Amino acid sequence: MTASASTPVKINRPLNVIVATDCGSTTTKAILIEKVGDTYRQTYRGEAPTTVEAPFEDVTRGVLNAIAEIEELSGRKILDGDKIITPCRDDKTGVDIYISTSSAGGGLQMMVTGVVQNMTGESAQRAALGAGAIVIDVLAANDGRLPHEKIERIRSMRPDMILMAGGTDGGAVTHVVEMAEYVAAAEPRPRFGMTYKLPLIYAGNKEAQPQVKKILEDKSALVVTENIRPVLERENLAPARNKIHDLFLEHVMQQAPGYKKLIDMAGAPIMPTPAAVGLIMETIAKREHLNLIGVDIGGATTDVFSVFDGVFNRTVSANLGMSYSVSNVLAEAGLANIMRWVPFTIDEQTLRNRIKNKMIRPTTIPQTLDELQIEQAIAREALRLALIHHKSLATGLKGVQQERTISDVFEQQTSGKTLIDMLKLDLIVGSGGILSHAPRRIQSMVMMVDAYEPMGCTRLSVDSIFMMPHLGVLSTINEKAATDVFVRDCMIYLGTCVAPIGQGKDGDLCADYEITWSDGRTMKEQLRFGELRLVPLESGQQATIKVLPIKQVNMGAGAGTAIMKEVHGGVVGLLLDGRGRPLRLPVEQPARVAALTKWFNAVDLYPVLSAER
Amino acid sequence: MAHSYTPGLTVTDHTVVHRRRMLPLPGKVLVNVGDRVRSDQPVARAELPGKVFPINLANQLSVAPGEIKDYVVKKEGDVVGKDEILAENKPLLKWFKTEIRSPVAGTIESVSPVTGQILLREPPKVLQLLAYTDGAVIETIPQQGVVVETACSFVQGIFGIGGEASGEIIMAVKSPDEPLTPDRFDSTMKGKVVVGGAFLSFETMRQAKSVGVAGVVVGGIHDEDLRALLGYDLGVAITGTEQVGFTLILTEGFGAIPMAAKTFKLLSAQAGQKASISGATQIRAGVIRPEIIIPKGEGDVGMVAQTPREGIRLGDPVRIIRDPLFGRIGEVSALPSELTKISTESEVRVLEVKFSDGKRVVIPRTNIEVIEGA
């Protein structure tokens, strides 16, 4: 399928049986979706190691292996040798369409340029991240690097694609042309393939288009599109994002091992995984009018999505992941930050060796409880760091003059502040192997709560078996199928976290609360500092919680002010978190281990857990 | 489902490997199909474009960018020497004359009336691509490179650092579980590929460097020692360009892990032979594992390249690649098809491994790798 990725695909035949794959950096996941009566349901699932690597070096091998698992489990014949049978021949043979997403082969790595780093540079970065790319560098006229250093950087990085932005329409052209000259001088070469020209998108000042064309046309596969920042006050990211998707399919994926075959097998354009997950996250937020943070923690990257007041943002944190880049989480977070989540003592050398062994053999899984706890500790840090990264990029436009009234005079508001407001957050959605496949759902919930430290009342959910990418790409060809499966089989509501903001001495009163269930039952209790408590509230149920915090503690309405909220249940329930915000763990090792053990036991996080290990 | 297994590392006495030698940019291929090549022989050559030096003439001459063409004394494509005049103004009084001289020798790449810049490029650097391993050229790719075929003994490592090197294999220990200690190194090992056993400490690495060995092959190291060797914490396993004085190849992983007996035996049998080694590791985007290639003689023909195997079978030799039994080697004794709950409470596909002492353990399938080339 070689249609443009930016134009929706129209399929004229009925789609009753769909097979979808996501080729991740570590594993290829396949799901089967079948129409049962009037409703689409996800019925079977298969998985196999991704095969972009030697000895196979052909991504379709892993796809066929994952689909073969579905064949075995479902009894449906889908493969005819190396071919997928489409459309369905009868009730038990073939599928109506095969679709796929991919982040295998390192995903889409881009370099972006702008004129002013925190204005057009950041807009270009947002456009690339929004298209599902990993941004390996942002170059700008004012980035502090000398011209020859910029040229060296462009030459050495070997991106898959470059996005050039800069200048508002009608503004000065000099700096944009200067950057084009640097790019031309660097003669950038793509990561894959020696004989093709590097795709380069120009989305800057339209007045500079003729000069940019003259300088770069012969040295790159140049595509010119609308300015991503036509005026200072407005971003126009969609045209550049669409071009990125198109060029990703036309140029970049064609170079990766086996992708040409995969593109031909698929009935719709192959989408970068983060772009597909982003589509689903954006759809949930818009449909339910929610402020949302979504995360997809993978083997190589952690992708964070947010929708606040209707504004969608996505960031891809390259090298924060649970397999190939697990060691980088250790390098970035530091050993102490990982160890603070581990409820036992382990010597540094052993832990470091274990993490490195996971890096070099990324498809392995924890076999013992200790190993599971270490991986979940690392995941907390990967999630935390990726959210920090996201907060720094999900901002309002910088450099924009703000209108101020007399009442704003004393408020130190700056332009470009982060849009992520944890107090306004309604829902956290988790996806990715470590969250979707945690043996107990409470583990996913606590990992996200520890990493994100939600404040006030925040609902949490998880992708049941990791199928959001599949549904993202499916939504572009059959929205009903994607929605049906999403609601019934994919989204698992975990429950709601109730977390007062403030700190106090362990055991001191934090808040009084009263829960009223829909059947009229009520419970009046006190939440104390240092306490983690789980109250049953099943999926589909709601309850009303009234929280009266003590005078220095805030539930969102101000210090000491009571709040009353409708809270939603889930497979875990209502998590009352009296550990305080920001979350502070005891510094001393024995006290920390004791605190973790107490919390983990209180919510039945692991099968067996005792302080005396 | 039998297909879903982790392909392991190849350790084999007889195989044929093909090594694709590609220039980073178009150049000239120097050999022909059928030629015999040595590891240190250039097979292709390219010219790396020289460094670029931007000079803002408009600023330096205090003129508008559009006017600089009136002051430039050279044109695009001209060759200039260091300190040669690139541009000058023509004032009425000669004391006010400004001359802009070239900071380097090179050519004028561009003169821009938009930015007022001149871009100078230094002469290109010649890049020679070596054959890397002794063998025969079986394919040439015009302007790009060649494919070299070598009949050899072949050992794949799991992780390495440092680039390509070659040297005679020398065994520094007597058994695969013996650690490689500093006292095992002496001056006769200069330029050689030294094979150790279970472990290499940082002190031993320092000793290896001071002796000037070409490479070290060992079972495992501690991550802390790797950090000390590199001077930083390695975040992702993309290596091959480190310059630590020698090429290091781990055959098993991190920790003190005895080298697999089969690997040790094979390398022992090849002691005294010339090997080509590479520490380059890339565990994603087209995996690259470190390797030891020990070419056979010219007359040793008739071997075929190994084809990837299909799935895992009973009796296959396997290595456990995750704690708590990391590094243990056994053979597959059962392949149950149903999902099994392990102690983490995850339900996974497992297999049973039998060790040489007869003990059997159940392991998640993803936590073993097949020892290839058996």
mmCIF file with all atom_site columns, C-alpha atoms in Angstrom, chain A residues 206-303:
data_model
loop_
_atom_site.group_PDB
_atom_site.id
_atom_site.type_symbol
_atom_site.label_atom_id
_atom_site.label_alt_id
_atom_site.label_comp_id
_atom_site.label_asym_id
_atom_site.label_entity_id
_atom_site.label_seq_id
_atom_site.pdbx_PDB_ins_code
_atom_site.Cartn_x
_atom_site.Cartn_y
_atom_site.Cartn_z
_atom_site.occupancy
_atom_site.B_iso_or_equiv
_atom_site.pdbx_formal_charge
_atom_site.auth_seq_id
_atom_site.auth_comp_id
_atom_site.auth_asym_id
_atom_site.auth_atom_id
_atom_site.pdbx_PDB_model_num
ATOM 1  C CA . LYS A 1 206 ? 7.401   31.653 2.433  1.00 0.00 ? 206 LYS A CA 1
ATOM 2  C CA . GLU A 1 207 ? 9.393   34.637 1.156  1.00 0.00 ? 207 GLU A CA 1
ATOM 3  C CA . ALA A 1 208 ? 12.556  32.540 1.465  1.00 0.00 ? 208 ALA A CA 1
ATOM 4  C CA . GLN A 1 209 ? 11.221  29.611 -0.588 1.00 0.00 ? 209 GLN A CA 1
ATOM 5  C CA . PRO A 1 210 ? 12.950  30.572 -3.876 1.00 0.00 ? 210 PRO A CA 1
ATOM 6  C CA . GLN A 1 211 ? 16.356  30.985 -2.211 1.00 0.00 ? 211 GLN A CA 1
ATOM 7  C CA . VAL A 1 212 ? 15.976  27.779 -0.185 1.00 0.00 ? 212 VAL A CA 1
ATOM 8  C CA . LYS A 1 213 ? 14.991  25.886 -3.337 1.00 0.00 ? 213 LYS A CA 1
ATOM 9  C CA . LYS A 1 214 ? 18.022  27.234 -5.170 1.00 0.00 ? 214 LYS A CA 1
ATOM 10 C CA . ILE A 1 215 ? 20.384  26.210 -2.383 1.00 0.00 ? 215 ILE A CA 1
ATOM 11 C CA . LEU A 1 216 ? 18.958  22.813 -1.467 1.00 0.00 ? 216 LEU A CA 1
ATOM 12 C CA . GLU A 1 217 ? 17.116  21.408 -4.469 1.00 0.00 ? 217 GLU A CA 1
ATOM 13 C CA . ASP A 1 218 ? 20.128  19.560 -5.855 1.00 0.00 ? 218 ASP A CA 1
ATOM 14 C CA . LYS A 1 219 ? 21.472  18.431 -2.507 1.00 0.00 ? 219 LYS A CA 1
ATOM 15 C CA . SER A 1 220 ? 18.341  16.869 -0.990 1.00 0.00 ? 220 SER A CA 1
ATOM 16 C CA . ALA A 1 221 ? 14.879  15.510 -1.790 1.00 0.00 ? 221 ALA A CA 1
ATOM 17 C CA . LEU A 1 222 ? 13.346  18.905 -1.026 1.00 0.00 ? 222 LEU A CA 1
ATOM 18 C CA . VAL A 1 223 ? 9.643   19.328 -0.276 1.00 0.00 ? 223 VAL A CA 1
ATOM 19 C CA . VAL A 1 224 ? 8.250   22.781 0.377  1.00 0.00 ? 224 VAL A CA 1
ATOM 20 C CA . THR A 1 225 ? 5.134   23.248 2.474  1.00 0.00 ? 225 THR A CA 1
ATOM 21 C CA . GLU A 1 226 ? 3.286   25.940 4.427  1.00 0.00 ? 226 GLU A CA 1
ATOM 22 C CA . ASN A 1 227 ? 5.095   27.840 7.155  1.00 0.00 ? 227 ASN A CA 1
ATOM 23 C CA . ILE A 1 228 ? 4.649   26.188 10.558 1.00 0.00 ? 228 ILE A CA 1
ATOM 24 C CA . ARG A 1 229 ? 4.691   29.627 12.237 1.00 0.00 ? 229 ARG A CA 1
ATOM 25 C CA . PRO A 1 230 ? 3.113   31.989 9.666  1.00 0.00 ? 230 PRO A CA 1
ATOM 26 C CA . VAL A 1 231 ? 2.650   34.636 12.348 1.00 0.00 ? 231 VAL A CA 1
ATOM 27 C CA . LEU A 1 232 ? 4.196   34.796 15.792 1.00 0.00 ? 232 LEU A CA 1
ATOM 28 C CA . GLU A 1 233 ? 0.921   34.120 17.578 1.00 0.00 ? 233 GLU A CA 1
ATOM 29 C CA . ARG A 1 234 ? -0.091  31.002 15.642 1.00 0.00 ? 234 ARG A CA 1
ATOM 30 C CA . GLU A 1 235 ? 1.322   27.586 14.810 1.00 0.00 ? 235 GLU A CA 1
ATOM 31 C CA . ASN A 1 236 ? 0.290   25.729 11.678 1.00 0.00 ? 236 ASN A CA 1
ATOM 32 C CA . LEU A 1 237 ? 1.774   22.282 12.232 1.00 0.00 ? 237 LEU A CA 1
ATOM 33 C CA . ALA A 1 238 ? -0.552  20.039 10.226 1.00 0.00 ? 238 ALA A CA 1
ATOM 34 C CA . PRO A 1 239 ? 0.889   20.559 6.694  1.00 0.00 ? 239 PRO A CA 1
ATOM 35 C CA . ALA A 1 240 ? 4.436   19.818 7.878  1.00 0.00 ? 240 ALA A CA 1
ATOM 36 C CA . ARG A 1 241 ? 3.254   16.781 9.876  1.00 0.00 ? 241 ARG A CA 1
ATOM 37 C CA . ASN A 1 242 ? 1.428   15.387 6.839  1.00 0.00 ? 242 ASN A CA 1
ATOM 38 C CA . LYS A 1 243 ? 4.537   15.818 4.716  1.00 0.00 ? 243 LYS A CA 1
ATOM 39 C CA . ILE A 1 244 ? 6.595   14.020 7.378  1.00 0.00 ? 244 ILE A CA 1
ATOM 40 C CA . HIS A 1 245 ? 4.192   11.052 7.267  1.00 0.00 ? 245 HIS A CA 1
ATOM 41 C CA . ASP A 1 246 ? 4.298   10.944 3.466  1.00 0.00 ? 246 ASP A CA 1
ATOM 42 C CA . LEU A 1 247 ? 8.070   11.128 3.255  1.00 0.00 ? 247 LEU A CA 1
ATOM 43 C CA . PHE A 1 248 ? 8.424   8.551  6.043  1.00 0.00 ? 248 PHE A CA 1
ATOM 44 C CA . LEU A 1 249 ? 6.530   6.065  3.916  1.00 0.00 ? 249 LEU A CA 1
ATOM 45 C CA . GLU A 1 250 ? 8.022   7.060  0.569  1.00 0.00 ? 250 GLU A CA 1
ATOM 46 C CA . HIS A 1 251 ? 11.652  7.318  1.572  1.00 0.00 ? 251 HIS A CA 1
ATOM 47 C CA . VAL A 1 252 ? 12.599  6.205  5.035  1.00 0.00 ? 252 VAL A CA 1
ATOM 48 C CA . MET A 1 253 ? 10.623  2.999  5.457  1.00 0.00 ? 253 MET A CA 1
ATOM 49 C CA . GLN A 1 254 ? 11.592  1.827  2.004  1.00 0.00 ? 254 GLN A CA 1
ATOM 50 C CA . GLN A 1 255 ? 15.187  1.619  3.235  1.00 0.00 ? 255 GLN A CA 1
ATOM 51 C CA . ALA A 1 256 ? 14.570  -0.427 6.388  1.00 0.00 ? 256 ALA A CA 1
ATOM 52 C CA . PRO A 1 257 ? 14.947  -4.208 6.124  1.00 0.00 ? 257 PRO A CA 1
ATOM 53 C CA . GLY A 1 258 ? 11.820  -5.796 4.663  1.00 0.00 ? 258 GLY A CA 1
ATOM 54 C CA . TYR A 1 259 ? 9.603   -2.719 4.778  1.00 0.00 ? 259 TYR A CA 1
ATOM 55 C CA . LYS A 1 260 ? 9.034   -2.615 1.058  1.00 0.00 ? 260 LYS A CA 1
ATOM 56 C CA . LYS A 1 261 ? 7.384   -6.028 1.390  1.00 0.00 ? 261 LYS A CA 1
ATOM 57 C CA . LEU A 1 262 ? 5.441   -4.914 4.472  1.00 0.00 ? 262 LEU A CA 1
ATOM 58 C CA . ILE A 1 263 ? 4.118   -1.817 2.699  1.00 0.00 ? 263 ILE A CA 1
ATOM 59 C CA . ASP A 1 264 ? 2.900   -4.024 -0.143 1.00 0.00 ? 264 ASP A CA 1
ATOM 60 C CA . MET A 1 265 ? 1.234   -6.445 2.290  1.00 0.00 ? 265 MET A CA 1
ATOM 61 C CA . ALA A 1 266 ? -0.673  -3.726 4.157  1.00 0.00 ? 266 ALA A CA 1
ATOM 62 C CA . GLY A 1 267 ? -4.061  -2.457 3.030  1.00 0.00 ? 267 GLY A CA 1
ATOM 63 C CA . ALA A 1 268 ? -3.456  1.040  4.438  1.00 0.00 ? 268 ALA A CA 1
ATOM 64 C CA . PRO A 1 269 ? -0.378  3.211  4.870  1.00 0.00 ? 269 PRO A CA 1
ATOM 65 C CA . ILE A 1 270 ? 1.925   2.073  7.668  1.00 0.00 ? 270 ILE A CA 1
ATOM 66 C CA . MET A 1 271 ? 1.958   4.615  10.417 1.00 0.00 ? 271 MET A CA 1
ATOM 67 C CA . PRO A 1 272 ? 4.722   5.341  12.919 1.00 0.00 ? 272 PRO A CA 1
ATOM 68 C CA . THR A 1 273 ? 3.554   3.813  16.231 1.00 0.00 ? 273 THR A CA 1
ATOM 69 C CA . PRO A 1 274 ? 3.606   7.079  18.226 1.00 0.00 ? 274 PRO A CA 1
ATOM 70 C CA . ALA A 1 275 ? 1.461   8.774  15.580 1.00 0.00 ? 275 ALA A CA 1
ATOM 71 C CA . ALA A 1 276 ? -1.120  5.979  15.821 1.00 0.00 ? 276 ALA A CA 1
ATOM 72 C CA . VAL A 1 277 ? -1.219  5.978  19.635 1.00 0.00 ? 277 VAL A CA 1
ATOM 73 C CA . GLY A 1 278 ? -1.510  9.769  19.567 1.00 0.00 ? 278 GLY A CA 1
ATOM 74 C CA . LEU A 1 279 ? -4.570  9.535  17.335 1.00 0.00 ? 279 LEU A CA 1
ATOM 75 C CA . ILE A 1 280 ? -6.317  7.298  19.854 1.00 0.00 ? 280 ILE A CA 1
ATOM 76 C CA . MET A 1 281 ? -5.360  9.445  22.847 1.00 0.00 ? 281 MET A CA 1
ATOM 77 C CA . GLU A 1 282 ? -6.567  12.600 21.099 1.00 0.00 ? 282 GLU A CA 1
ATOM 78 C CA . THR A 1 283 ? -9.829  10.894 20.173 1.00 0.00 ? 283 THR A CA 1
ATOM 79 C CA . ILE A 1 284 ? -10.512 9.806  23.793 1.00 0.00 ? 284 ILE A CA 1
ATOM 80 C CA . ALA A 1 285 ? -9.822  13.286 25.147 1.00 0.00 ? 285 ALA A CA 1
ATOM 81 C CA . LYS A 1 286 ? -11.951 15.054 22.563 1.00 0.00 ? 286 LYS A CA 1
ATOM 82 C CA . ARG A 1 287 ? -14.854 12.611 22.744 1.00 0.00 ? 287 ARG A CA 1
ATOM 83 C CA . GLU A 1 288 ? -15.104 12.780 26.522 1.00 0.00 ? 288 GLU A CA 1
ATOM 84 C CA . HIS A 1 289 ? -13.964 16.429 26.894 1.00 0.00 ? 289 HIS A CA 1
ATOM 85 C CA . LEU A 1 290 ? -11.134 15.437 29.213 1.00 0.00 ? 290 LEU A CA 1
ATOM 86 C CA . ASN A 1 291 ? -7.724  16.729 30.102 1.00 0.00 ? 291 ASN A CA 1
ATOM 87 C CA . LEU A 1 292 ? -5.544  13.700 29.597 1.00 0.00 ? 292 LEU A CA 1
ATOM 88 C CA . ILE A 1 293 ? -1.989  12.442 29.849 1.00 0.00 ? 293 ILE A CA 1
ATOM 89 C CA . GLY A 1 294 ? -1.227  9.261  27.927 1.00 0.00 ? 294 GLY A CA 1
ATOM 90 C CA . VAL A 1 295 ? 1.966   7.271  27.882 1.00 0.00 ? 295 VAL A CA 1
ATOM 91 C CA . ASP A 1 296 ? 3.298   4.435  25.778 1.00 0.00 ? 296 ASP A CA 1
ATOM 92 C CA . ILE A 1 297 ? 6.397   2.963  27.384 1.00 0.00 ? 297 ILE A CA 1
ATOM 93 C CA . GLY A 1 298 ? 8.194   0.782  24.882 1.00 0.00 ? 298 GLY A CA 1
ATOM 94 C CA . GLY A 1 299 ? 11.487  -1.013 24.530 1.00 0.00 ? 299 GLY A CA 1
ATOM 95 C CA . ALA A 1 300 ? 13.396  1.858  23.008 1.00 0.00 ? 300 ALA A CA 1
ATOM 96 C CA . THR A 1 301 ? 11.333  4.995  23.660 1.00 0.00 ? 301 THR A CA 1
ATOM 97 C CA . THR A 1 302 ? 8.684   6.380  25.950 1.00 0.00 ? 302 THR A CA 1
ATOM 98 C CA . ASP A 1 303 ? 6.061   8.435  24.156 1.00 0.00 ? 303 ASP A CA 1
#
